[in-house]
PDB file of C-alpha atoms and ligand atoms in Angstrom:
ATOM      1  CA  MET A 215      23.934 -31.981 -22.069  1.00  0.00           C
ATOM      2  CA  LYS A 216      23.891 -28.219 -21.467  1.00  0.00           C
ATOM      3  CA  HIS A 217      26.131 -26.145 -19.217  1.00  0.00           C
ATOM      4  CA  ILE A 218      25.473 -22.581 -18.023  1.00  0.00           C
ATOM      5  CA  ILE A 219      28.719 -20.654 -18.157  1.00  0.00           C
ATOM      6  CA  SER A 220      27.330 -17.303 -19.351  1.00  0.00           C
ATOM      7  CA  PRO A 221      23.774 -15.890 -19.238  1.00  0.00           C
ATOM      8  CA  LEU A 222      23.948 -15.908 -23.051  1.00  0.00           C
ATOM      9  CA  ASP A 223      24.130 -19.722 -23.064  1.00  0.00           C
ATOM     10  CA  LEU A 224      20.324 -19.578 -23.000  1.00  0.00           C
ATOM     11  CA  THR A 225      18.406 -18.231 -25.995  1.00  0.00           C
ATOM     12  CA  VAL A 226      15.724 -15.650 -25.239  1.00  0.00           C
ATOM     13  CA  ASN A 227      13.093 -18.394 -25.698  1.00  0.00           C
ATOM     14  CA  GLU A 228      14.928 -20.765 -23.328  1.00  0.00           C
ATOM     15  CA  LEU A 229      15.293 -17.911 -20.856  1.00  0.00           C
ATOM     16  CA  ASP A 230      11.582 -17.115 -21.074  1.00  0.00           C
ATOM     17  CA  ASP A 231      10.753 -20.793 -20.420  1.00  0.00           C
ATOM     18  CA  LEU A 232      13.131 -20.865 -17.442  1.00  0.00           C
ATOM     19  CA  LEU A 233      11.646 -17.698 -15.917  1.00  0.00           C
ATOM     20  CA  GLU A 234       8.118 -19.038 -16.458  1.00  0.00           C
ATOM     21  CA  LEU A 235       9.067 -22.272 -14.676  1.00  0.00           C
ATOM     22  CA  ALA A 236      10.715 -20.332 -11.824  1.00  0.00           C
ATOM     23  CA  GLY A 237       7.533 -18.258 -11.481  1.00  0.00           C
ATOM     24  CA  ARG A 238       5.403 -21.426 -11.295  1.00  0.00           C
ATOM     25  CA  ILE A 239       7.713 -22.892  -8.642  1.00  0.00           C
ATOM     26  CA  TYR A 240       7.628 -19.599  -6.682  1.00  0.00           C
ATOM     27  CA  ARG A 241       3.824 -19.707  -6.612  1.00  0.00           C
ATOM     28  CA  ASP A 242       3.556 -23.398  -5.702  1.00  0.00           C
ATOM     29  CA  PRO A 243       6.912 -24.754  -4.384  1.00  0.00           C
ATOM     30  CA  LYS A 244       5.416 -27.813  -2.664  1.00  0.00           C
ATOM     31  CA  ARG A 245       4.369 -29.209  -6.028  1.00  0.00           C
ATOM     32  CA  TYR A 246       8.070 -29.578  -6.950  1.00  0.00           C
ATOM     33  CA  CYS A 247       9.324 -31.073  -3.691  1.00  0.00           C
ATOM     34  CA  LYS A 248      10.127 -34.536  -5.095  1.00  0.00           C
ATOM     35  CA  VAL A 249      11.256 -33.887  -8.664  1.00  0.00           C
ATOM     36  CA  CYS A 250      14.960 -34.409  -7.772  1.00  0.00           C
ATOM     37  CA  ASP A 251      14.408 -37.485  -5.632  1.00  0.00           C
ATOM     38  CA  GLY A 252      17.679 -39.485  -5.812  1.00  0.00           C
ATOM     39  CA  LYS A 253      19.639 -36.683  -7.538  1.00  0.00           C
ATOM     40  CA  LYS A 254      22.753 -34.995  -6.148  1.00  0.00           C
ATOM     41  CA  LEU A 255      24.160 -31.478  -6.563  1.00  0.00           C
ATOM     42  CA  ALA A 256      27.937 -30.993  -6.201  1.00  0.00           C
ATOM     43  CA  SER A 257      28.500 -27.545  -4.736  1.00  0.00           C
ATOM     44  CA  LEU A 258      32.154 -26.645  -5.458  1.00  0.00           C
ATOM     45  CA  PHE A 259      32.963 -23.216  -4.029  1.00  0.00           C
ATOM     46  CA  TYR A 260      36.618 -22.191  -4.349  1.00  0.00           C
ATOM     47  CA  GLU A 261      35.711 -18.619  -3.302  1.00  0.00           C
ATOM     48  CA  PRO A 262      33.498 -17.304  -0.460  1.00  0.00           C
ATOM     49  CA  SER A 263      29.735 -17.111  -0.916  1.00  0.00           C
ATOM     50  CA  THR A 264      26.633 -16.895   1.220  1.00  0.00           C
ATOM     51  CA  ARG A 265      23.669 -16.478  -1.146  1.00  0.00           C
ATOM     52  CA  THR A 266      24.790 -18.381  -4.205  1.00  0.00           C
ATOM     53  CA  ARG A 267      26.047 -21.472  -2.403  1.00  0.00           C
ATOM     54  CA  LEU A 268      23.266 -21.692   0.133  1.00  0.00           C
ATOM     55  CA  SER A 269      20.512 -20.900  -2.353  1.00  0.00           C
ATOM     56  CA  PHE A 270      21.823 -23.610  -4.707  1.00  0.00           C
ATOM     57  CA  GLU A 271      21.862 -26.049  -1.812  1.00  0.00           C
ATOM     58  CA  ALA A 272      18.397 -24.943  -0.626  1.00  0.00           C
ATOM     59  CA  ALA A 273      17.141 -25.257  -4.213  1.00  0.00           C
ATOM     60  CA  MET A 274      18.332 -28.871  -4.525  1.00  0.00           C
ATOM     61  CA  MET A 275      16.926 -29.754  -1.095  1.00  0.00           C
ATOM     62  CA  ASN A 276      13.590 -28.078  -1.942  1.00  0.00           C
ATOM     63  CA  LEU A 277      13.434 -30.320  -5.012  1.00  0.00           C
ATOM     64  CA  GLY A 278      13.943 -33.421  -2.860  1.00  0.00           C
ATOM     65  CA  GLY A 279      17.588 -33.970  -3.860  1.00  0.00           C
ATOM     66  CA  ASN A 280      20.849 -34.069  -1.914  1.00  0.00           C
ATOM     67  CA  VAL A 281      23.967 -31.919  -1.810  1.00  0.00           C
ATOM     68  CA  LEU A 282      27.688 -32.624  -1.448  1.00  0.00           C
ATOM     69  CA  GLY A 283      30.695 -30.381  -1.859  1.00  0.00           C
ATOM     70  CA  PHE A 284      33.026 -27.879  -0.248  1.00  0.00           C
ATOM     71  CA  SER A 285      32.788 -24.198   0.650  1.00  0.00           C
ATOM     72  CA  SER A 286      36.441 -23.203   0.315  1.00  0.00           C
ATOM     73  CA  ALA A 287      39.398 -24.239  -1.801  1.00  0.00           C
ATOM     74  CA  ASP A 288      41.352 -24.935   1.416  1.00  0.00           C
ATOM     75  CA  SER A 289      39.232 -27.978   2.170  1.00  0.00           C
ATOM     76  CA  SER A 290      39.653 -29.523  -1.287  1.00  0.00           C
ATOM     77  CA  SER A 291      42.551 -31.293  -3.024  1.00  0.00           C
ATOM     78  CA  VAL A 292      43.290 -28.177  -5.067  1.00  0.00           C
ATOM     79  CA  THR A 293      45.657 -27.380  -2.168  1.00  0.00           C
ATOM     80  CA  LYS A 294      47.651 -30.455  -3.265  1.00  0.00           C
ATOM     81  CA  GLY A 295      47.784 -29.179  -6.830  1.00  0.00           C
ATOM     82  CA  GLU A 296      44.832 -31.049  -8.387  1.00  0.00           C
ATOM     83  CA  SER A 297      43.594 -29.539 -11.659  1.00  0.00           C
ATOM     84  CA  ILE A 298      40.016 -28.467 -12.383  1.00  0.00           C
ATOM     85  CA  ALA A 299      39.911 -31.085 -15.157  1.00  0.00           C
ATOM     86  CA  ASP A 300      40.781 -33.970 -12.821  1.00  0.00           C
ATOM     87  CA  THR A 301      38.468 -32.683 -10.088  1.00  0.00           C
ATOM     88  CA  ILE A 302      35.441 -32.529 -12.339  1.00  0.00           C
ATOM     89  CA  LYS A 303      36.120 -35.925 -13.955  1.00  0.00           C
ATOM     90  CA  VAL A 304      35.911 -37.428 -10.463  1.00  0.00           C
ATOM     91  CA  ILE A 305      32.929 -35.334  -9.332  1.00  0.00           C
ATOM     92  CA  SER A 306      31.054 -36.547 -12.420  1.00  0.00           C
ATOM     93  CA  TYR A 307      30.925 -40.001 -10.754  1.00  0.00           C
ATOM     94  CA  TYR A 308      29.586 -38.583  -7.489  1.00  0.00           C
ATOM     95  CA  ALA A 309      26.865 -36.116  -8.549  1.00  0.00           C
ATOM     96  CA  ASP A 310      24.301 -35.400 -11.273  1.00  0.00           C
ATOM     97  CA  ILE A 311      24.912 -31.649 -11.614  1.00  0.00           C
ATOM     98  CA  CYS A 312      27.552 -29.211 -10.367  1.00  0.00           C
ATOM     99  CA  ALA A 313      27.548 -25.546  -9.303  1.00  0.00           C
ATOM    100  CA  MET A 314      31.076 -24.070  -9.286  1.00  0.00           C
ATOM    101  CA  ARG A 315      32.410 -20.741  -8.039  1.00  0.00           C
ATOM    102  CA  HIS A 316      36.056 -20.003  -8.743  1.00  0.00           C
ATOM    103  CA  PRO A 317      38.286 -16.902  -8.463  1.00  0.00           C
ATOM    104  CA  LYS A 318      39.832 -17.630 -11.881  1.00  0.00           C
ATOM    105  CA  GLU A 319      37.916 -16.387 -14.905  1.00  0.00           C
ATOM    106  CA  GLY A 320      37.132 -19.304 -17.199  1.00  0.00           C
ATOM    107  CA  ALA A 321      37.521 -22.068 -14.591  1.00  0.00           C
ATOM    108  CA  PRO A 322      33.880 -23.277 -14.917  1.00  0.00           C
ATOM    109  CA  LEU A 323      34.281 -23.248 -18.711  1.00  0.00           C
ATOM    110  CA  VAL A 324      37.344 -25.507 -18.390  1.00  0.00           C
ATOM    111  CA  ALA A 325      35.364 -27.764 -16.039  1.00  0.00           C
ATOM    112  CA  SER A 326      32.544 -28.021 -18.588  1.00  0.00           C
ATOM    113  CA  GLN A 327      35.006 -29.301 -21.200  1.00  0.00           C
ATOM    114  CA  PHE A 328      35.929 -32.300 -19.012  1.00  0.00           C
ATOM    115  CA  SER A 329      32.604 -32.924 -17.308  1.00  0.00           C
ATOM    116  CA  GLU A 330      30.081 -35.718 -17.729  1.00  0.00           C
ATOM    117  CA  ILE A 331      27.458 -33.693 -15.818  1.00  0.00           C
ATOM    118  CA  PRO A 332      25.988 -30.180 -16.345  1.00  0.00           C
ATOM    119  CA  ILE A 333      28.192 -27.390 -14.933  1.00  0.00           C
ATOM    120  CA  ILE A 334      26.679 -24.150 -13.676  1.00  0.00           C
ATOM    121  CA  ASN A 335      29.017 -21.177 -13.315  1.00  0.00           C
ATOM    122  CA  ALA A 336      28.295 -19.766  -9.848  1.00  0.00           C
ATOM    123  CA  GLY A 337      30.679 -16.829 -10.438  1.00  0.00           C
ATOM    124  CA  ASP A 338      34.147 -16.793 -12.033  1.00  0.00           C
ATOM    125  CA  GLY A 339      36.406 -13.933 -10.991  1.00  0.00           C
ATOM    126  CA  GLY A 340      35.296 -10.574 -12.412  1.00  0.00           C
ATOM    127  CA  HIS A 341      33.868 -12.310 -15.477  1.00  0.00           C
ATOM    128  CA  ASN A 342      30.336 -13.716 -15.185  1.00  0.00           C
ATOM    129  CA  HIS A 343      27.722 -14.664 -12.629  1.00  0.00           C
ATOM    130  CA  PRO A 344      24.914 -16.075 -14.737  1.00  0.00           C
ATOM    131  CA  THR A 345      22.637 -17.361 -11.977  1.00  0.00           C
ATOM    132  CA  GLN A 346      22.729 -13.932 -10.316  1.00  0.00           C
ATOM    133  CA  THR A 347      21.701 -12.407 -13.635  1.00  0.00           C
ATOM    134  CA  LEU A 348      18.920 -14.941 -14.096  1.00  0.00           C
ATOM    135  CA  THR A 349      17.782 -14.126 -10.549  1.00  0.00           C
ATOM    136  CA  ASP A 350      17.851 -10.413 -11.403  1.00  0.00           C
ATOM    137  CA  LEU A 351      15.772 -11.029 -14.532  1.00  0.00           C
ATOM    138  CA  LEU A 352      13.251 -13.122 -12.587  1.00  0.00           C
ATOM    139  CA  THR A 353      12.958 -10.379  -9.948  1.00  0.00           C
ATOM    140  CA  ILE A 354      12.439  -7.656 -12.562  1.00  0.00           C
ATOM    141  CA  LYS A 355       9.960  -9.787 -14.539  1.00  0.00           C
ATOM    142  CA  GLU A 356       7.918 -10.732 -11.486  1.00  0.00           C
ATOM    143  CA  MET A 357       7.935  -7.252  -9.907  1.00  0.00           C
ATOM    144  CA  LYS A 358       7.721  -5.034 -13.029  1.00  0.00           C
ATOM    145  CA  GLY A 359       5.527  -7.396 -15.064  1.00  0.00           C
ATOM    146  CA  GLY A 360       8.028  -7.876 -17.925  1.00  0.00           C
ATOM    147  CA  LEU A 361      11.522  -7.253 -19.227  1.00  0.00           C
ATOM    148  CA  ASN A 362      10.857  -4.816 -22.104  1.00  0.00           C
ATOM    149  CA  ASN A 363      10.802  -0.992 -22.152  1.00  0.00           C
ATOM    150  CA  LEU A 364      12.784  -0.326 -19.004  1.00  0.00           C
ATOM    151  CA  THR A 365      15.315   2.339 -18.037  1.00  0.00           C
ATOM    152  CA  ILE A 366      17.867   0.636 -15.820  1.00  0.00           C
ATOM    153  CA  GLY A 367      20.379   2.513 -13.709  1.00  0.00           C
ATOM    154  CA  VAL A 368      23.491   0.568 -12.719  1.00  0.00           C
ATOM    155  CA  CYS A 369      25.418   2.223  -9.945  1.00  0.00           C
ATOM    156  CA  GLY A 370      28.770   1.688  -8.231  1.00  0.00           C
ATOM    157  CA  ASP A 371      31.631  -0.496  -9.397  1.00  0.00           C
ATOM    158  CA  LEU A 372      30.855  -0.963 -13.090  1.00  0.00           C
ATOM    159  CA  LYS A 373      34.463  -1.927 -13.863  1.00  0.00           C
ATOM    160  CA  PHE A 374      34.897  -5.008 -11.668  1.00  0.00           C
ATOM    161  CA  GLY A 375      31.261  -5.883 -10.885  1.00  0.00           C
ATOM    162  CA  ARG A 376      30.588  -9.128 -12.755  1.00  0.00           C
ATOM    163  CA  THR A 377      26.877  -8.975 -11.931  1.00  0.00           C
ATOM    164  CA  VAL A 378      26.573  -5.681 -13.807  1.00  0.00           C
ATOM    165  CA  HIS A 379      28.433  -7.044 -16.830  1.00  0.00           C
ATOM    166  CA  SER A 380      26.185 -10.102 -16.968  1.00  0.00           C
ATOM    167  CA  LEU A 381      23.021  -8.021 -16.456  1.00  0.00           C
ATOM    168  CA  ILE A 382      23.906  -5.655 -19.308  1.00  0.00           C
ATOM    169  CA  ASN A 383      24.702  -8.588 -21.603  1.00  0.00           C
ATOM    170  CA  ALA A 384      21.364 -10.208 -20.788  1.00  0.00           C
ATOM    171  CA  MET A 385      19.129  -7.113 -20.917  1.00  0.00           C
ATOM    172  CA  VAL A 386      20.292  -5.872 -24.340  1.00  0.00           C
ATOM    173  CA  ARG A 387      18.321  -8.776 -25.854  1.00  0.00           C
ATOM    174  CA  TYR A 388      15.017  -7.155 -24.816  1.00  0.00           C
ATOM    175  CA  GLU A 389      13.080  -4.323 -26.520  1.00  0.00           C
ATOM    176  CA  GLY A 390      13.255  -0.685 -25.464  1.00  0.00           C
ATOM    177  CA  ILE A 391      16.050  -1.019 -22.891  1.00  0.00           C
ATOM    178  CA  GLU A 392      18.040   2.058 -21.877  1.00  0.00           C
ATOM    179  CA  PHE A 393      20.899   2.113 -19.406  1.00  0.00           C
ATOM    180  CA  VAL A 394      22.112   4.877 -17.131  1.00  0.00           C
ATOM    181  CA  MET A 395      25.643   4.138 -15.886  1.00  0.00           C
ATOM    182  CA  ILE A 396      26.387   5.777 -12.549  1.00  0.00           C
ATOM    183  CA  SER A 397      30.002   5.392 -11.401  1.00  0.00           C
ATOM    184  CA  PRO A 398      33.194   7.233 -10.518  1.00  0.00           C
ATOM    185  CA  ASP A 399      35.415   7.806 -13.573  1.00  0.00           C
ATOM    186  CA  GLU A 400      37.824   5.093 -12.389  1.00  0.00           C
ATOM    187  CA  LEU A 401      35.080   2.457 -12.206  1.00  0.00           C
ATOM    188  CA  LYS A 402      33.297   2.945 -15.544  1.00  0.00           C
ATOM    189  CA  ILE A 403      32.176  -0.073 -17.581  1.00  0.00           C
ATOM    190  CA  PRO A 404      34.965  -1.877 -19.478  1.00  0.00           C
ATOM    191  CA  GLU A 405      35.589  -0.836 -23.086  1.00  0.00           C
ATOM    192  CA  TYR A 406      34.722  -4.294 -24.460  1.00  0.00           C
ATOM    193  CA  LEU A 407      31.232  -4.050 -22.968  1.00  0.00           C
ATOM    194  CA  ARG A 408      30.777  -0.515 -24.279  1.00  0.00           C
ATOM    195  CA  HIS A 409      31.685  -1.480 -27.847  1.00  0.00           C
ATOM    196  CA  GLU A 410      30.787  -5.149 -28.247  1.00  0.00           C
ATOM    197  CA  THR A 411      27.556  -5.154 -26.260  1.00  0.00           C
ATOM    198  CA  LEU A 412      26.117  -1.634 -26.121  1.00  0.00           C
ATOM    199  CA  ASP A 413      27.317  -0.035 -29.381  1.00  0.00           C
ATOM    200  CA  ASN A 414      26.968  -3.178 -31.493  1.00  0.00           C
ATOM    201  CA  ASN A 415      23.362  -3.620 -30.333  1.00  0.00           C
ATOM    202  CA  ASN A 416      22.552   0.116 -30.701  1.00  0.00           C
ATOM    203  CA  ILE A 417      21.630   0.327 -27.034  1.00  0.00           C
ATOM    204  CA  SER A 418      21.065   3.809 -25.714  1.00  0.00           C
ATOM    205  CA  TYR A 419      23.045   4.671 -22.577  1.00  0.00           C
ATOM    206  CA  THR A 420      24.211   7.699 -20.636  1.00  0.00           C
ATOM    207  CA  GLU A 421      26.932   8.029 -18.005  1.00  0.00           C
ATOM    208  CA  THR A 422      27.034  10.197 -14.914  1.00  0.00           C
ATOM    209  CA  ASN A 423      28.604  10.415 -11.491  1.00  0.00           C
ATOM    210  CA  ILE A 424      25.619  12.133  -9.835  1.00  0.00           C
ATOM    211  CA  LEU A 425      23.015   9.630  -8.665  1.00  0.00           C
ATOM    212  CA  GLU A 426      20.345  12.174  -7.632  1.00  0.00           C
ATOM    213  CA  ASP A 427      20.215  13.685 -11.145  1.00  0.00           C
ATOM    214  CA  VAL A 428      19.142  10.437 -12.808  1.00  0.00           C
ATOM    215  CA  LEU A 429      16.955   8.809 -10.144  1.00  0.00           C
ATOM    216  CA  PRO A 430      13.665  10.353 -11.432  1.00  0.00           C
ATOM    217  CA  LYS A 431      13.984   8.628 -14.816  1.00  0.00           C
ATOM    218  CA  LEU A 432      14.745   5.083 -13.606  1.00  0.00           C
ATOM    219  CA  ASP A 433      12.458   2.030 -13.543  1.00  0.00           C
ATOM    220  CA  VAL A 434      15.140  -0.071 -11.855  1.00  0.00           C
ATOM    221  CA  LEU A 435      18.196   1.014  -9.855  1.00  0.00           C
ATOM    222  CA  TYR A 436      20.799  -1.759  -9.607  1.00  0.00           C
ATOM    223  CA  MET A 437      23.232  -0.856  -6.821  1.00  0.00           C
ATOM    224  CA  THR A 438      26.577  -2.623  -6.502  1.00  0.00           C
ATOM    225  CA  ARG A 439      29.355  -2.841  -3.967  1.00  0.00           C
ATOM    226  CA  VAL A 440      32.865  -1.619  -4.805  1.00  0.00           C
ATOM    227  CA  GLN A 441      34.692  -4.933  -5.253  1.00  0.00           C
ATOM    228  CA  LYS A 442      37.459  -4.725  -2.659  1.00  0.00           C
ATOM    229  CA  GLU A 443      38.821  -8.147  -3.599  1.00  0.00           C
ATOM    230  CA  ARG A 444      39.539  -7.057  -7.195  1.00  0.00           C
ATOM    231  CA  PHE A 445      41.579  -3.919  -6.312  1.00  0.00           C
ATOM    232  CA  PHE A 446      45.378  -4.022  -6.441  1.00  0.00           C
ATOM    233  CA  ASN A 447      45.745  -0.900  -4.348  1.00  0.00           C
ATOM    234  CA  GLU A 448      43.948  -0.519  -0.997  1.00  0.00           C
ATOM    235  CA  GLU A 449      44.210   3.292  -1.096  1.00  0.00           C
ATOM    236  CA  ASP A 450      42.138   3.388  -4.291  1.00  0.00           C
ATOM    237  CA  TYR A 451      39.534   1.121  -2.716  1.00  0.00           C
ATOM    238  CA  ILE A 452      39.247   3.312   0.386  1.00  0.00           C
ATOM    239  CA  ARG A 453      38.943   6.467  -1.738  1.00  0.00           C
ATOM    240  CA  LEU A 454      36.195   5.020  -3.950  1.00  0.00           C
ATOM    241  CA  LYS A 455      34.219   2.672  -1.713  1.00  0.00           C
ATOM    242  CA  ASP A 456      31.681   5.189  -0.395  1.00  0.00           C
ATOM    243  CA  THR A 457      31.207   7.277  -3.550  1.00  0.00           C
ATOM    244  CA  PHE A 458      27.505   6.363  -3.739  1.00  0.00           C
ATOM    245  CA  ILE A 459      25.339   5.760  -0.719  1.00  0.00           C
ATOM    246  CA  LEU A 460      21.629   5.391  -1.400  1.00  0.00           C
ATOM    247  CA  ASP A 461      19.713   6.766   1.571  1.00  0.00           C
ATOM    248  CA  ARG A 462      16.158   7.820   2.403  1.00  0.00           C
ATOM    249  CA  LYS A 463      16.832  11.401   1.252  1.00  0.00           C
ATOM    250  CA  LYS A 464      17.992  10.294  -2.203  1.00  0.00           C
ATOM    251  CA  MET A 465      15.035   7.899  -2.516  1.00  0.00           C
ATOM    252  CA  GLN A 466      12.768  10.992  -2.517  1.00  0.00           C
ATOM    253  CA  TYR A 467      13.975  11.705  -6.067  1.00  0.00           C
ATOM    254  CA  ALA A 468      12.903   8.268  -7.336  1.00  0.00           C
ATOM    255  CA  ASN A 469       9.545   7.235  -8.800  1.00  0.00           C
ATOM    256  CA  ASP A 470       7.051   5.438  -6.566  1.00  0.00           C
ATOM    257  CA  ASP A 471       7.416   2.240  -8.581  1.00  0.00           C
ATOM    258  CA  MET A 472      11.206   2.228  -9.048  1.00  0.00           C
ATOM    259  CA  LEU A 473      12.776  -1.043  -7.873  1.00  0.00           C
ATOM    260  CA  VAL A 474      16.031  -0.989  -5.920  1.00  0.00           C
ATOM    261  CA  LEU A 475      18.021  -4.152  -6.594  1.00  0.00           C
ATOM    262  CA  HIS A 476      21.419  -5.232  -5.258  1.00  0.00           C
ATOM    263  CA  PRO A 477      23.035  -8.648  -5.708  1.00  0.00           C
ATOM    264  CA  LEU A 478      24.286  -8.424  -2.075  1.00  0.00           C
ATOM    265  CA  PRO A 479      26.392  -8.510   0.001  1.00  0.00           C
ATOM    266  CA  ARG A 480      26.153  -4.754   0.573  1.00  0.00           C
ATOM    267  CA  VAL A 481      28.694  -2.799   2.546  1.00  0.00           C
ATOM    268  CA  ASN A 482      27.718   0.900   2.816  1.00  0.00           C
ATOM    269  CA  GLU A 483      26.159   1.588  -0.568  1.00  0.00           C
ATOM    270  CA  ILE A 484      22.548   1.273   0.628  1.00  0.00           C
ATOM    271  CA  ALA A 485      21.768   2.725   4.051  1.00  0.00           C
ATOM    272  CA  THR A 486      19.801   0.290   6.186  1.00  0.00           C
ATOM    273  CA  GLU A 487      17.077   2.965   6.550  1.00  0.00           C
ATOM    274  CA  VAL A 488      16.139   2.185   2.907  1.00  0.00           C
ATOM    275  CA  ASP A 489      15.323  -1.456   3.757  1.00  0.00           C
ATOM    276  CA  SER A 490      11.809  -0.584   4.917  1.00  0.00           C
ATOM    277  CA  ASP A 491      11.019   1.383   1.733  1.00  0.00           C
ATOM    278  CA  PRO A 492       8.534  -0.654  -0.379  1.00  0.00           C
ATOM    279  CA  ARG A 493      10.775  -0.047  -3.405  1.00  0.00           C
ATOM    280  CA  ALA A 494      13.689  -1.878  -1.745  1.00  0.00           C
ATOM    281  CA  ALA A 495      13.588  -5.290  -3.430  1.00  0.00           C
ATOM    282  CA  TYR A 496      17.069  -6.689  -2.704  1.00  0.00           C
ATOM    283  CA  PHE A 497      16.096  -9.192  -0.008  1.00  0.00           C
ATOM    284  CA  LYS A 498      13.170 -10.383  -2.105  1.00  0.00           C
ATOM    285  CA  GLN A 499      15.665 -10.699  -4.980  1.00  0.00           C
ATOM    286  CA  ALA A 500      17.795 -13.067  -2.833  1.00  0.00           C
ATOM    287  CA  ASN A 501      14.648 -15.106  -2.170  1.00  0.00           C
ATOM    288  CA  TYR A 502      13.821 -15.313  -5.892  1.00  0.00           C
ATOM    289  CA  GLY A 503      17.331 -16.780  -6.320  1.00  0.00           C
ATOM    290  CA  VAL A 504      16.224 -20.041  -4.729  1.00  0.00           C
ATOM    291  CA  TYR A 505      13.274 -20.468  -7.133  1.00  0.00           C
ATOM    292  CA  LEU A 506      15.395 -19.515 -10.118  1.00  0.00           C
ATOM    293  CA  ARG A 507      18.015 -22.119  -9.159  1.00  0.00           C
ATOM    294  CA  MET A 508      15.305 -24.756  -8.633  1.00  0.00           C
ATOM    295  CA  ALA A 509      14.076 -24.048 -12.167  1.00  0.00           C
ATOM    296  CA  LEU A 510      17.620 -24.144 -13.560  1.00  0.00           C
ATOM    297  CA  ILE A 511      18.444 -27.483 -11.927  1.00  0.00           C
ATOM    298  CA  MET A 512      15.202 -28.969 -13.301  1.00  0.00           C
ATOM    299  CA  THR A 513      15.902 -27.584 -16.768  1.00  0.00           C
ATOM    300  CA  LEU A 514      19.515 -28.799 -16.972  1.00  0.00           C
ATOM    301  CA  LEU A 515      18.552 -32.247 -15.689  1.00  0.00           C
ATOM    302  CA  ASN A 516      15.671 -32.372 -18.213  1.00  0.00           C
ATOM    303  CA  LEU A 517      13.186 -33.088 -15.446  1.00  0.00           C
ATOM    304  CA  PRO A 518       9.521 -32.789 -16.411  1.00  0.00           C
ATOM    305  CA  GLU A 519       6.870 -30.856 -14.518  1.00  0.00           C
ATOM    306  CA  PRO A 520       5.400 -33.040 -11.755  1.00  0.00           C
ATOM    307  CA  THR A 521       2.197 -34.588 -13.054  1.00  0.00           C
ATOM    308  CA  LYS A 522       0.137 -34.547  -9.876  1.00  0.00           C
ATOM    309  CA  GLU A 523      -0.167 -32.507  -6.699  1.00  0.00           C
ATOM    310  CA  VAL A 524       2.079 -33.652  -3.838  1.00  0.00           C
TER     311      VAL A 524
HETATM  312  N1   CP B 332      25.105 -12.269  -4.823  1.00  0.00           N
HETATM  313  C1   CP B 332      26.070 -13.156  -4.516  1.00  0.00           C
HETATM  314  O1   CP B 332      26.705 -13.759  -5.381  1.00  0.00           O
HETATM  315  O2   CP B 332      26.271 -13.327  -3.174  1.00  0.00           O
HETATM  316  P1   CP B 332      27.311 -14.341  -2.542  1.00  0.00           P
HETATM  317  O3   CP B 332      28.706 -13.869  -2.922  1.00  0.00           O
HETATM  318  O4   CP B 332      27.043 -14.296  -1.078  1.00  0.00           O
HETATM  319  O5   CP B 332      27.055 -15.699  -3.152  1.00  0.00           O
END
């Protein structure tokens, strides 16, 4: 039994297989509409979510399965003091696979140690968000034609943004990757990522706080929101939250085939006038998330490709 706690829980070969399967599902979703007949997904969300929770639930329903769970800690027995270990032991009797979001870093890992069913980390604090990263990789692969030889700009809150940390960890395994880190000084990438991931893998990267200067060299621009919920001091959040706003004027500096990605939700960091630009791929990215999660559920449940057309 395999759990997905970090994007690195999949080898590059396993990841390639998963992305291939997600691409096949994207092109022919009806073919897969019964592969989870009789299966149940437990959707345990101890922290707010729109895309991750609903796309997991849509994914299971698209596969012909069912969903049970809760969308806030307040409606679960954690309010009575129940541990993650006890919760997941019980949920293992009720469902075949579990997606868990939790504000505490490491909570899904703890769950996996007590679980009889596969656990998927749907975001743990500022730590990891593997299914967002897998969605990002699927979007880049499908829209850029591959994952090698790309210059990727990551912009915004590089300190607290778990999606950026997971994306960097995942992309360093591909050939010819360069990063451009665009952030205020206070929100630069954490030191552990700089040394353990970038330096140890000899990955080339530059840092700047001027977005316009680097836009012409990017293949992908990954925008992120300043993570209000991770700040201790509201004054710092207010001072930093609008440092980077991508608008139509700035998009003039970018190449015609640059992709703009954002894990969403956005606040102000991408002006809505950019939404109609053909390079704006963030809503399509949210759509790819459903197909990626369908492929992940099938993979973790060891379900074979359907043998005949539905
Ligand atoms: N991208 C993402 O994780 O969105 P939600 O917080 O809405 O799930």
